Amino acid sequence: MLAILAPGQGSQAPNLFKSWVDDNSNIDQSLRAKIYTLIKEFAEQSNLDLKFLGAGANEEEIRNTKNAQPLLFITGLIGLFEIFNTTEIPQQIFSNTEIVFAGHSVGEVLAFALSGKIELEAAWKLVCARGEFMSNSAIGSNTGMSAILGGDRSEVIKVLDELGLTAANENGGGQIVAAGGLTSLNKLEQNPPPGSRIRPLVVAGAFHTKTMEKAQQQLAELSKETLQNKLIKNNSVLLTNKDGAAVVDSEKYLELLVGQVAGPVRWDLTMDQLKKEGVTGVLELPPAGVLSGLMKRNCPDIEICTMKDASSLVNAREFIIKHSPSLGKILGNN
């Protein structure tokens, strides 16, 4: 069984589009033109200069949450389109029982779209709003995030509780991301839990905590007003960041995705569920690397395909054929 994974914020880097479009000799000119048309259409809908963000912006500019989240969405989407030589999500992907979908944090929005449970333009509107709302909620919050590497989980959680911090991300393999007030994070860095080390993260605020409650409320209102009628019922399977559970119902997944904005990301439980689902291979869409690293440490028996740049397209196609033979037939026809 194949799992298709979409990475989260922090995976972005300058010139994300350069390898996938400008320097990509593995796609024909007609597909390249269609992809640029899509980028232009999405840019007009969002008031974001996507071509600049993907092929000219510096690290600080793409770190901005309202830029980073849409950029990650469209980069992963381009990677999938180039695999299948199309600018439409093939219906056979989300009607295939040999595939499960999962995303880390904002990656859940792309996973939602790839599963076919929400119209693509609605998913784009969702990811742009998510980035903007979360960015606005972080302004003036005097909060941040720090990665805790190593240490006993129960001891780490105890220290965070004492400091009034939240375990915003539990990524498995002894990696927990603490979030909350900067003063408390400084105390954590000065006196880390036994056997651990602290790495402050360059982020705008405490994502996946109560600091994001306003963003969550805004996203809930948006989903109620304009997104509910854009949902699609099918049998594709999504794994939620809330607790790793497999979700088939479109409305339920949207509810969980919205709630996750101010709630912890349990990627450790998502990886556990991948094993329970019988996944034999995971394909991490671009900009890949972070989730593949976590998978290697936590799921050594699952084969991994990491789409770091356009040179990995051939390997990605062969990987899909191996782990989802029926989906491989589509590739054979392209």
Short mmCIF file of N, CA and C in Angstrom, two decimals, residues 172 239 243-245 266-279 295 298-299 302:
data_model
loop_
_atom_site.label_atom_id
_atom_site.label_comp_id
_atom_site.label_asym_id
_atom_site.label_seq_id
_atom_site.Cartn_x
_atom_site.Cartn_y
_atom_site.Cartn_z
N GLY A 172 7.71 12.30 17.00
CA GLY A 172 8.30 10.98 17.11
C GLY A 172 9.81 11.04 17.15
N LEU A 239 -5.40 10.52 7.01
CA LEU A 239 -4.98 10.37 8.41
C LEU A 239 -4.89 11.76 9.03
N ASP A 243 -4.97 12.74 16.03
CA ASP A 243 -4.60 11.52 16.74
C ASP A 243 -4.18 10.40 15.80
N GLY A 244 -3.95 10.74 14.53
CA GLY A 244 -3.52 9.75 13.56
C GLY A 244 -4.63 8.91 12.97
N ALA A 245 -5.86 9.09 13.43
CA ALA A 245 -6.97 8.22 13.01
C ALA A 245 -7.25 8.36 11.52
N ARG A 266 0.03 15.65 16.21
CA ARG A 266 0.56 14.37 16.68
C ARG A 266 1.03 13.54 15.48
N TRP A 267 2.14 13.97 14.91
CA TRP A 267 2.69 13.24 13.77
C TRP A 267 3.20 11.87 14.19
N ASP A 268 3.57 11.72 15.45
CA ASP A 268 4.00 10.41 15.95
C ASP A 268 2.86 9.40 15.81
N LEU A 269 1.64 9.82 16.13
CA LEU A 269 0.49 8.93 16.02
C LEU A 269 0.11 8.70 14.56
N THR A 270 0.33 9.71 13.73
CA THR A 270 0.07 9.55 12.29
C THR A 270 0.98 8.47 11.72
N MET A 271 2.25 8.47 12.10
CA MET A 271 3.18 7.44 11.62
C MET A 271 2.79 6.07 12.14
N ASP A 272 2.32 6.00 13.39
CA ASP A 272 1.85 4.72 13.92
C ASP A 272 0.69 4.18 13.08
N GLN A 273 -0.20 5.09 12.66
CA GLN A 273 -1.35 4.66 11.87
C GLN A 273 -0.94 4.20 10.47
N LEU A 274 0.11 4.78 9.92
CA LEU A 274 0.60 4.33 8.63
C LEU A 274 0.97 2.85 8.70
N LYS A 275 1.58 2.46 9.80
CA LYS A 275 1.94 1.04 9.98
C LYS A 275 0.69 0.19 10.12
N LYS A 276 -0.30 0.69 10.88
CA LYS A 276 -1.53 -0.07 11.07
C LYS A 276 -2.31 -0.25 9.77
N GLU A 277 -2.20 0.73 8.88
CA GLU A 277 -2.90 0.67 7.60
C GLU A 277 -2.23 -0.30 6.63
N GLY A 278 -1.06 -0.80 7.01
CA GLY A 278 -0.35 -1.72 6.13
C GLY A 278 0.42 -1.05 5.01
N VAL A 279 0.80 0.21 5.23
CA VAL A 279 1.56 0.95 4.21
C VAL A 279 2.94 0.32 4.03
N MET A 295 10.26 9.49 9.16
CA MET A 295 9.82 8.14 8.82
C MET A 295 10.97 7.14 8.97
N ASN A 298 11.35 6.34 12.65
CA ASN A 298 10.21 5.77 13.35
C ASN A 298 9.59 4.56 12.64
N CYS A 299 9.76 4.45 11.34
CA CYS A 299 9.14 3.35 10.57
C CYS A 299 10.18 2.75 9.62
N ILE A 302 9.23 0.65 6.45
CA ILE A 302 8.47 1.24 5.34
C ILE A 302 9.44 1.91 4.37
#
